[in-house]
PDB file of C-alpha atoms (C1' of nucleotides) in Angstrom:
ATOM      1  CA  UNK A  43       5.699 -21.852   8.458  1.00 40.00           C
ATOM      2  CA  UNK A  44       4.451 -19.081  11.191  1.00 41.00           C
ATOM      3  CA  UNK A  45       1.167 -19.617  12.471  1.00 45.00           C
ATOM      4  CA  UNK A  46      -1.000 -16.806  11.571  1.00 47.00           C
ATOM      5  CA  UNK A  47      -0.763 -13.686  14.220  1.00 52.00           C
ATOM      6  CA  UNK A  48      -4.747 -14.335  15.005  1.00 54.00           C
ATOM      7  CA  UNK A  49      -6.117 -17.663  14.900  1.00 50.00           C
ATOM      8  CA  UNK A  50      -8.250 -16.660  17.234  1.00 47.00           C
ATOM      9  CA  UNK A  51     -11.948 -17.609  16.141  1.00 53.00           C
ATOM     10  CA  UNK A  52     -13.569 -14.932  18.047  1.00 67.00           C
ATOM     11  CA  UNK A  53     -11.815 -11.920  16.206  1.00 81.00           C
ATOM     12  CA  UNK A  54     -14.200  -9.440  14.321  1.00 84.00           C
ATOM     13  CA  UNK A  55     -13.134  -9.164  10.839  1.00 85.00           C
ATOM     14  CA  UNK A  56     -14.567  -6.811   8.007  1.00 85.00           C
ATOM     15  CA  UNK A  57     -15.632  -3.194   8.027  1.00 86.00           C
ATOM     16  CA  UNK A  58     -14.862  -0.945  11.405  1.00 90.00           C
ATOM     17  CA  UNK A  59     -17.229   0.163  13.110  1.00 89.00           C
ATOM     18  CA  UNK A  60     -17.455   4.021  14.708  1.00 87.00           C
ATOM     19  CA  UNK A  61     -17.248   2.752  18.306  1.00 88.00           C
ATOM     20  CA  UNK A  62     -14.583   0.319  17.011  1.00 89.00           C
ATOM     21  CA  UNK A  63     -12.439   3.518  15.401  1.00 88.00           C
ATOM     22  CA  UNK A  64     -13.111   5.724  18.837  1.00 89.00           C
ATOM     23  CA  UNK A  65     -11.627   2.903  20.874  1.00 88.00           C
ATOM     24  CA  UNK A  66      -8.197   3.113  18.602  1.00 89.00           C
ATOM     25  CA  UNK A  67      -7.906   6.580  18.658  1.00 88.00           C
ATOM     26  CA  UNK A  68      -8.272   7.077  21.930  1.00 88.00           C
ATOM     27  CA  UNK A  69      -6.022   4.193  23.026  1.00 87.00           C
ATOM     28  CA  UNK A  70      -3.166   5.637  20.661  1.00 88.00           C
ATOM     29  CA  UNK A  71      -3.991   9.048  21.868  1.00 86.00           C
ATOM     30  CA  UNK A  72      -3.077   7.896  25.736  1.00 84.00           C
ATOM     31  CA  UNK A  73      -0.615   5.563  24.864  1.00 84.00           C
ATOM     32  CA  UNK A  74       1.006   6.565  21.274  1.00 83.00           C
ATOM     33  CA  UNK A  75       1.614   4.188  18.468  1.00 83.00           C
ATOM     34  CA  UNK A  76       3.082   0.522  18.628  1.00 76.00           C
ATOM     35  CA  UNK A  77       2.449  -2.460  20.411  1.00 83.00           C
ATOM     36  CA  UNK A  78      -0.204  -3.617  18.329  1.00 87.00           C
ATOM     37  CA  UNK A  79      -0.195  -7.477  19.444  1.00 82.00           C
ATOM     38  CA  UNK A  80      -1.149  -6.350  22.455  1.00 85.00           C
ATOM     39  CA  UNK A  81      -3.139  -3.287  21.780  1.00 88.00           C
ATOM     40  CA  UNK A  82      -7.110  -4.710  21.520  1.00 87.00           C
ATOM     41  CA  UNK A  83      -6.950  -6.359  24.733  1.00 84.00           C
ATOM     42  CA  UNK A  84      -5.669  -3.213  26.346  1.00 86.00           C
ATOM     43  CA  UNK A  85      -7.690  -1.068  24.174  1.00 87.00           C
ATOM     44  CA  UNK A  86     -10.921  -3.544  24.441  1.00 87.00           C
ATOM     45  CA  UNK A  87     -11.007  -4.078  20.704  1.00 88.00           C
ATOM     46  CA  UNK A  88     -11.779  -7.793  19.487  1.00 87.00           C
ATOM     47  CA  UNK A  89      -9.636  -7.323  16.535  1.00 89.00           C
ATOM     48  CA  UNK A  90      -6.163  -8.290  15.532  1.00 88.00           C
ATOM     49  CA  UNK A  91      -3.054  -5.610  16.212  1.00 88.00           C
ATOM     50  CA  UNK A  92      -2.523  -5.946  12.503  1.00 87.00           C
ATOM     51  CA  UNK A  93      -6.101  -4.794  11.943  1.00 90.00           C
ATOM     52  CA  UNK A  94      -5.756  -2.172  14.572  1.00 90.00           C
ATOM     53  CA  UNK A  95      -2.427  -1.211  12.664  1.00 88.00           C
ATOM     54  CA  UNK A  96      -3.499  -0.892   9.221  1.00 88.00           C
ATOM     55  CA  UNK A  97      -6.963   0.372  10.222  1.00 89.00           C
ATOM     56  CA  UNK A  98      -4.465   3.367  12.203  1.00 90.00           C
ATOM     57  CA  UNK A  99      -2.286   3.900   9.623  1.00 88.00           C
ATOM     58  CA  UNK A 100      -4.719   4.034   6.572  1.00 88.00           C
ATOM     59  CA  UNK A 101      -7.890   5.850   7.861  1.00 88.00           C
ATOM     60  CA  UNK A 102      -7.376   7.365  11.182  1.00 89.00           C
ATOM     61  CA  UNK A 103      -3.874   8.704  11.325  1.00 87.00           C
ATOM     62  CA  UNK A 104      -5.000  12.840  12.191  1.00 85.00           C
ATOM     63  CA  UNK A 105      -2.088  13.705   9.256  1.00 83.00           C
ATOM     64  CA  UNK A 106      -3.995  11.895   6.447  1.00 86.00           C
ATOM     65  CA  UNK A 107      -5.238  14.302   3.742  1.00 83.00           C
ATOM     66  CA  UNK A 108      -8.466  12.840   2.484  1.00 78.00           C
ATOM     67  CA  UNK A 109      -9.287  13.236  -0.961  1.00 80.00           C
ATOM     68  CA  UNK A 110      -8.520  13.073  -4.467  1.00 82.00           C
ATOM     69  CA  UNK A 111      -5.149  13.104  -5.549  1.00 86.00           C
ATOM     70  CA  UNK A 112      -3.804  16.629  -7.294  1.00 86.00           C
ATOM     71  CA  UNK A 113      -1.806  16.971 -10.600  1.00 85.00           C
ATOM     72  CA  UNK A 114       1.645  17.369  -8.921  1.00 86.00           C
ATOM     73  CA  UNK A 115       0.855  14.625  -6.345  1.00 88.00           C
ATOM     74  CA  UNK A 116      -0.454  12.456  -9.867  1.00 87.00           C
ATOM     75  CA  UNK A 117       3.227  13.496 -11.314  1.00 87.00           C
ATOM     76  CA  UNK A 118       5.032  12.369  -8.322  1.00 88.00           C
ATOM     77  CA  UNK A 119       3.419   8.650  -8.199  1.00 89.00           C
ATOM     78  CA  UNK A 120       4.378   8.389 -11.617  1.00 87.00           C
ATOM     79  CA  UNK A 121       7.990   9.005 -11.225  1.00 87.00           C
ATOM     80  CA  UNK A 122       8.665   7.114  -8.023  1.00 87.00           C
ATOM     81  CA  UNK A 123       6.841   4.279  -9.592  1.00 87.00           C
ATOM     82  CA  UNK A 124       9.142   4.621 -12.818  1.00 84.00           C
ATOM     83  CA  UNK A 125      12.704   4.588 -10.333  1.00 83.00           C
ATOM     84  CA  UNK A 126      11.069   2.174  -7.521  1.00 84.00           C
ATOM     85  CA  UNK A 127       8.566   0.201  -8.681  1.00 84.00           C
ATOM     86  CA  UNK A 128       5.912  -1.200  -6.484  1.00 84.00           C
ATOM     87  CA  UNK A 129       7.593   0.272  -3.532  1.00 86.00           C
ATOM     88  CA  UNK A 130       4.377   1.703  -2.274  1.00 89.00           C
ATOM     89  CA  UNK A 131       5.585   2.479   1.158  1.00 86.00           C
ATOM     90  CA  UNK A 132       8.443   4.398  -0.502  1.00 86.00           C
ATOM     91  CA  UNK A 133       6.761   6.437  -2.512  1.00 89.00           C
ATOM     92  CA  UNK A 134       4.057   7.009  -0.189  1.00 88.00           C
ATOM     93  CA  UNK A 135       6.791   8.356   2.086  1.00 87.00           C
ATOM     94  CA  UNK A 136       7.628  11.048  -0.929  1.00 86.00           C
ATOM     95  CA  UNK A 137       3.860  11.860  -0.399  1.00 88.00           C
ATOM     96  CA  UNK A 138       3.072  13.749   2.975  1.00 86.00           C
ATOM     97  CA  UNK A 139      -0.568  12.539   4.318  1.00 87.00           C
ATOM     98  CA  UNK A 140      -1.158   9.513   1.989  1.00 90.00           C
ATOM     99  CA  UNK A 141      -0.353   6.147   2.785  1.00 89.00           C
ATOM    100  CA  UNK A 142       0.930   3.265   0.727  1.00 87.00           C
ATOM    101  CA  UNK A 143      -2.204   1.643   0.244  1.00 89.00           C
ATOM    102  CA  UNK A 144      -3.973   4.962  -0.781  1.00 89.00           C
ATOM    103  CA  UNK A 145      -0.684   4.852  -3.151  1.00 90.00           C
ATOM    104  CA  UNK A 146      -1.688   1.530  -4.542  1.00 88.00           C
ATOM    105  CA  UNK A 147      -5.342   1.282  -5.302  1.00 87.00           C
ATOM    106  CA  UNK A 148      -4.879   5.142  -6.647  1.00 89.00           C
ATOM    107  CA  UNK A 149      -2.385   3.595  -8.858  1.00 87.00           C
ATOM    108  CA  UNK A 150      -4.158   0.464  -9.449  1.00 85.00           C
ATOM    109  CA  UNK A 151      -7.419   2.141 -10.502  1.00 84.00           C
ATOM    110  CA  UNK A 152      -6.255   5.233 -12.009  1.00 83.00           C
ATOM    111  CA  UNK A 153      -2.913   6.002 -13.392  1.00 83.00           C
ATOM    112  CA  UNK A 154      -2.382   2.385 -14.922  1.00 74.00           C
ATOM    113  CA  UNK A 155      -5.266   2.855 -17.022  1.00 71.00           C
ATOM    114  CA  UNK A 156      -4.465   6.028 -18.243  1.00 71.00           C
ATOM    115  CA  UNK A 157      -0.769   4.658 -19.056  1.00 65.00           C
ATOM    116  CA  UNK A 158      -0.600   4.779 -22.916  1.00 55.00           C
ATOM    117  CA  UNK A 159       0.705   1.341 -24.172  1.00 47.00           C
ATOM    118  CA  UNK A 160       4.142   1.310 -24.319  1.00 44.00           C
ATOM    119  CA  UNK A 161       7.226  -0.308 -24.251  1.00 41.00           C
ATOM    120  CA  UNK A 162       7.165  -2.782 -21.286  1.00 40.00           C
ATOM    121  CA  UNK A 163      10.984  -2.713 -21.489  1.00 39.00           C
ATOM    122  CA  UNK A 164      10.506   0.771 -19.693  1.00 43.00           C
ATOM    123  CA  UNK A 165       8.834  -0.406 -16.841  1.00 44.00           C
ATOM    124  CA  UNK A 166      10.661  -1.176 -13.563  1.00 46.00           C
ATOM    125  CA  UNK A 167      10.347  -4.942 -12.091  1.00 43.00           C
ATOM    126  CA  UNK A 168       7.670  -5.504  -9.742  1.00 41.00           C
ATOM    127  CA  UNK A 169       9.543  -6.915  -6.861  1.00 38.00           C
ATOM    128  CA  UNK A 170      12.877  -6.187  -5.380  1.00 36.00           C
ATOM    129  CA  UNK A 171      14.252  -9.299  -6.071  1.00 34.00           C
ATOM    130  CA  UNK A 172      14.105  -9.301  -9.672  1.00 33.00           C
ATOM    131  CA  UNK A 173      17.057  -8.156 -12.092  1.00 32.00           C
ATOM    132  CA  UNK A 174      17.978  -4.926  -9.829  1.00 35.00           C
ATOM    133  CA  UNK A 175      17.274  -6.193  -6.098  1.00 34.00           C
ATOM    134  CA  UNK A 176      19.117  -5.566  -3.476  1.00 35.00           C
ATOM    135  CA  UNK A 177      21.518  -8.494  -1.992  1.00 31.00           C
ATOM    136  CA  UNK A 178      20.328 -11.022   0.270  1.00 31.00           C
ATOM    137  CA  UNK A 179      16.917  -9.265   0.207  1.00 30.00           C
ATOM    138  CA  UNK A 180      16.908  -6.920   1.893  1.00 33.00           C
ATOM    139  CA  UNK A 181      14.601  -4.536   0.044  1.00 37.00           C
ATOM    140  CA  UNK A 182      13.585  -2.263   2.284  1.00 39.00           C
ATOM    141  CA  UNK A 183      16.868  -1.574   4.122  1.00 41.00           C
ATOM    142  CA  UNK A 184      18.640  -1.334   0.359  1.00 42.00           C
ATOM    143  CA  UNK A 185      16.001   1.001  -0.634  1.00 45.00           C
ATOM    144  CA  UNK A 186      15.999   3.484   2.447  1.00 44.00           C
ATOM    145  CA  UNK A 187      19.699   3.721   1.543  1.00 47.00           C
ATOM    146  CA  UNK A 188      19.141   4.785  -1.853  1.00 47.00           C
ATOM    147  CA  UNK A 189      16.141   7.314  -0.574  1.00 52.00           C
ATOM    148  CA  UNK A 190      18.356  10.511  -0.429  1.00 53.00           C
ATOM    149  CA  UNK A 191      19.653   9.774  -3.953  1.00 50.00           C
ATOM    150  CA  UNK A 192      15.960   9.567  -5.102  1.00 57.00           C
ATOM    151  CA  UNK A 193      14.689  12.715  -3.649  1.00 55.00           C
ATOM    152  CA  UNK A 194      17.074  14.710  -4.420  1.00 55.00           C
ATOM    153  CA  UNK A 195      16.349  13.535  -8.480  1.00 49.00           C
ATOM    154  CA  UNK A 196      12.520  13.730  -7.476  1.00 52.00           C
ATOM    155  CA  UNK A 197      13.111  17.284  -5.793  1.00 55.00           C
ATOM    156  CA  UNK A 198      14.849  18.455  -9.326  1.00 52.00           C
ATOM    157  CA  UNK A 199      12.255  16.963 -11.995  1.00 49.00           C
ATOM    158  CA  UNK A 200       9.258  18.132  -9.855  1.00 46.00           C
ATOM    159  CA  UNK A 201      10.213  21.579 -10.151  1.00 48.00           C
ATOM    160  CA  UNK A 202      11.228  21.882 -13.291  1.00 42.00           C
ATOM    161  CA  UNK A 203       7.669  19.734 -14.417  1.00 42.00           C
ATOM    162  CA  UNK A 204       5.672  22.255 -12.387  1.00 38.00           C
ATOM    163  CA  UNK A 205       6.964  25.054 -14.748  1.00 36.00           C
ATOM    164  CA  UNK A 206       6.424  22.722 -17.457  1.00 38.00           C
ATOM    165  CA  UNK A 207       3.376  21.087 -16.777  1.00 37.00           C
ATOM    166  CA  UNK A 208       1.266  24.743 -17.341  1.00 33.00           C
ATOM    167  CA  UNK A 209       1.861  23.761 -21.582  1.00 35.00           C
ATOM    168  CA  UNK A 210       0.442  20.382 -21.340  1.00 34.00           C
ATOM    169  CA  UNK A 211      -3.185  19.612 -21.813  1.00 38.00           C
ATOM    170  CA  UNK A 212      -4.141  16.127 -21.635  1.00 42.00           C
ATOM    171  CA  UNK A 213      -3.740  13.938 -19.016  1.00 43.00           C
ATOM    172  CA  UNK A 214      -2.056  11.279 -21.113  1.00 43.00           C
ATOM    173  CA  UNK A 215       0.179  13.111 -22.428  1.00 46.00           C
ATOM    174  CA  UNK A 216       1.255  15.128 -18.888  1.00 47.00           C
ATOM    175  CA  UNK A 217       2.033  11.107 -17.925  1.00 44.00           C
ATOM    176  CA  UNK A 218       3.938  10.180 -20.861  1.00 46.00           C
ATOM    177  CA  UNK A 219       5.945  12.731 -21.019  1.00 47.00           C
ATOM    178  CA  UNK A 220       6.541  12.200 -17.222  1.00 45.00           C
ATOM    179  CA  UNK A 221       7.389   8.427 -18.144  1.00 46.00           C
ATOM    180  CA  UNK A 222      10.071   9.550 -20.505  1.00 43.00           C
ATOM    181  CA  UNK A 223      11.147  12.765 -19.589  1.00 42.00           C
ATOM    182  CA  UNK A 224      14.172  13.763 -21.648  1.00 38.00           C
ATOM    183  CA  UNK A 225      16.886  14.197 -18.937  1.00 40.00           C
ATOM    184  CA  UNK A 226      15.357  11.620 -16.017  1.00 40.00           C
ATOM    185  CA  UNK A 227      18.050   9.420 -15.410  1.00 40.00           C
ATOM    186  CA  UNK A 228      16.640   5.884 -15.077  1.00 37.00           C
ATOM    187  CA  UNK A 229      19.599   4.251 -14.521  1.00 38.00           C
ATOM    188  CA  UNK A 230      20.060   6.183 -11.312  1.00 35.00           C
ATOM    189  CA  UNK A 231      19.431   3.115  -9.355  1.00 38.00           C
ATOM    190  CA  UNK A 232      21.591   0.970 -11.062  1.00 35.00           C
ATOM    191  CA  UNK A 233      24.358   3.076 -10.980  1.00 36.00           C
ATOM    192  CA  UNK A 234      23.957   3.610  -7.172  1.00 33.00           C
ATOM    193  CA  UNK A 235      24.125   0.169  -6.426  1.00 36.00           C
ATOM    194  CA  UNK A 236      27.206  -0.413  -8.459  1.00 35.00           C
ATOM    195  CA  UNK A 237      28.878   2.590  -6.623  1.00 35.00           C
ATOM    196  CA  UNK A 238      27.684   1.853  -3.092  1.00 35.00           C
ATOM    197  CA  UNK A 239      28.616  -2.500  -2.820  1.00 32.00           C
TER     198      UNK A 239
ATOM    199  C1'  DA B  47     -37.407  -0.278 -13.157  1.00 87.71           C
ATOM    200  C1'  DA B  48     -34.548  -4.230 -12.859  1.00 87.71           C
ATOM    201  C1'  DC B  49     -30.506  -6.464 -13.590  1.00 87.71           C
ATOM    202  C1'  DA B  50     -25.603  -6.962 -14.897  1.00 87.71           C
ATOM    203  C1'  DA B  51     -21.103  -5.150 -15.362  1.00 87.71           C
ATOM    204  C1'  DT B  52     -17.551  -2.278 -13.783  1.00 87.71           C
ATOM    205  C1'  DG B  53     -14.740   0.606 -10.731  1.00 87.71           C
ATOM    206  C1'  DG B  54     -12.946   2.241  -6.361  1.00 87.71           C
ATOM    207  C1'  DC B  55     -11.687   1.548  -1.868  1.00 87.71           C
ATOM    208  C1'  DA B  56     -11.074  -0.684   2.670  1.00 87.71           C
ATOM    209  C1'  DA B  57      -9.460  -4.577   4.667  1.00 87.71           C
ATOM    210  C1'  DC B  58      -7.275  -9.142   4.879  1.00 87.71           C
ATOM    211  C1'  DC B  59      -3.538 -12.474   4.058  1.00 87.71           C
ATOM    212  C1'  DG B  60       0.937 -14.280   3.667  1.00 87.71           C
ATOM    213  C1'  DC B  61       5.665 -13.368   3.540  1.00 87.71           C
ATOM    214  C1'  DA B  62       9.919 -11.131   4.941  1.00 87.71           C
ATOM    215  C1'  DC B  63      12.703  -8.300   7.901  1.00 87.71           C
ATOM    216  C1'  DC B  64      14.501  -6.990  12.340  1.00 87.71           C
ATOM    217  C1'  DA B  65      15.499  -6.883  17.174  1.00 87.71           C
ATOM    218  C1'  DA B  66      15.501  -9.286  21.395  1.00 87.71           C
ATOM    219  C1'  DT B  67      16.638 -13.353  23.767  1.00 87.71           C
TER     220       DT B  67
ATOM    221  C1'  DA C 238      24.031 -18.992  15.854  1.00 87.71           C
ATOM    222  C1'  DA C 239      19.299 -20.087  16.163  1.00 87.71           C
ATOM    223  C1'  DT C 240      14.754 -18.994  17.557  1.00 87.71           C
ATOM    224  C1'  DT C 241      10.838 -16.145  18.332  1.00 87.71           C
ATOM    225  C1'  DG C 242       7.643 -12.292  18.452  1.00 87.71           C
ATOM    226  C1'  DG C 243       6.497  -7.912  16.592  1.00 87.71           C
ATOM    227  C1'  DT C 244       6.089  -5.198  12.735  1.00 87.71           C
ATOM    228  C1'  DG C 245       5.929  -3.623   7.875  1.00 87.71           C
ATOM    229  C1'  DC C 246       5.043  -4.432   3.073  1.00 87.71           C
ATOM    230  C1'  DG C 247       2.856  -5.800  -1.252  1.00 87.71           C
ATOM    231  C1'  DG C 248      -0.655  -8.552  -3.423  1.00 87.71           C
ATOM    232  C1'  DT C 249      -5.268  -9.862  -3.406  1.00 87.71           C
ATOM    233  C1'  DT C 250     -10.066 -10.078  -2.187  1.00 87.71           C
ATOM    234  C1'  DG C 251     -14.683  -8.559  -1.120  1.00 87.71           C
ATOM    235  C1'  DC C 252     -18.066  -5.118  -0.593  1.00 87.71           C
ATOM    236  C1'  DC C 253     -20.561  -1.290  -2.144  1.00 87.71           C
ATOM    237  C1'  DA C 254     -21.673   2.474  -5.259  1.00 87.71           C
ATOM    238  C1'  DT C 255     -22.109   3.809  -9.879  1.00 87.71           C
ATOM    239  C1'  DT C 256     -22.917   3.171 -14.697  1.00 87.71           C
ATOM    240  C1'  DG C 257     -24.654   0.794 -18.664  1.00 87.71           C
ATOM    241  C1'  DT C 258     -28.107  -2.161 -20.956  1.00 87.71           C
TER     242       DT C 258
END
DNA sequence: AACAATGGCAACCGCACCAAT
DNA sequence: AATTGGTGCGGTTGCCATTGT
């Protein structure tokens, strides 16, 4: 087992504080992205680069758009989730100026609850190594491969949903029909892996 | 008004991958 | 080929605000 990146006993942990956030973004504005072990030292921080890293990608990336989540954006989540899964980062990349864990606790909090109870046989596993994963596990690498496939299928059903969407009114139903949308085909990913081992 | 329950979000933790050596 | 350090990802936790009783 790996010893934890910081041991280190005198690390701040918790919330960030403004001073803590103008040290970041200035440090990544001088010297751009990466290097995060070594970042807080140079950047005077007394937090861990993975701190630094997630605090970067999540809340102070200039690119983020803030907010709520629209109705095409909603549809989107929905879909990649049905084809990938929890591949946050994945569909988070489908999503310009949200991140993965914006992705995830919208998900979490939101859309699963407004999910109508169906058929669990529907739902895609949870991890990449269950019945569809890639070999060896290599999850991420398999699924960037695949990620050409999948927007170009995302590309089609969003526009032909945003013509479609204008004659649904609930919420619920906008998702379930998104869930089972007559021509989605759900076995894309299967059928990709057979053709491309 | 006070307290409890619930929900949403930011952050942390542990694991896995990848590139360098 | 094996090891190591850096990085990325997904799951989980904890805090705080809001809502209900």
């Amino acid at each position: 087992m790996r010893k934890p990146c910081c041991e280190k006993t005198e690390m701040t942990k918790g919330a960030w504080s403004k001073q803590e956030d103008q040290k970041l973004i200035d440090y990544i504005q001088k010297h751009g992205e990466g290097c995060w072990n070594s970042l807080p030292k140079v950047a005077g921080l007394r937090r861990c680069g993975k701190s630094c890293r997630l605090r970067w990608i999540n809340y102070l990336r200039p690119d983020l758009k803030r907010g709520s989540f629209g109705e095409d954006e909603e549809d989107l989540i929905v879909r990649l989730h049905t084809l990938l899964g929890n591949r946050w980062s994945l569909i988070a990349g489908r999503l310009p100026g949200r991140t993965d864990n914006e992705v995830k606790n919208y998900w979490n909090s939101h859309l699963k609850k407004k999910l109508p109870i169906m058929d669990t046989t529907l739902l895609p596993p949870n991890k990449p190594h269950a019945s569809n994963h890639a070999p060896n596990g290599k999850h991420v690498k398999y699924f960037n491969d695949i990620d050409d496939d999948v927007d170009e299928v995302i590309d089609d059903e969003v526009s032909t949903d945003s013509v479609n969407t204008g004659n649904v009114n609930s919420n619920t139903d906008r998702i379930s029909s998104c869930l089972a949308p007559p021509d989605l085909n759900l076995d894309l990913t299967l059928s990709i892996m057979s053709s491309t081992s």
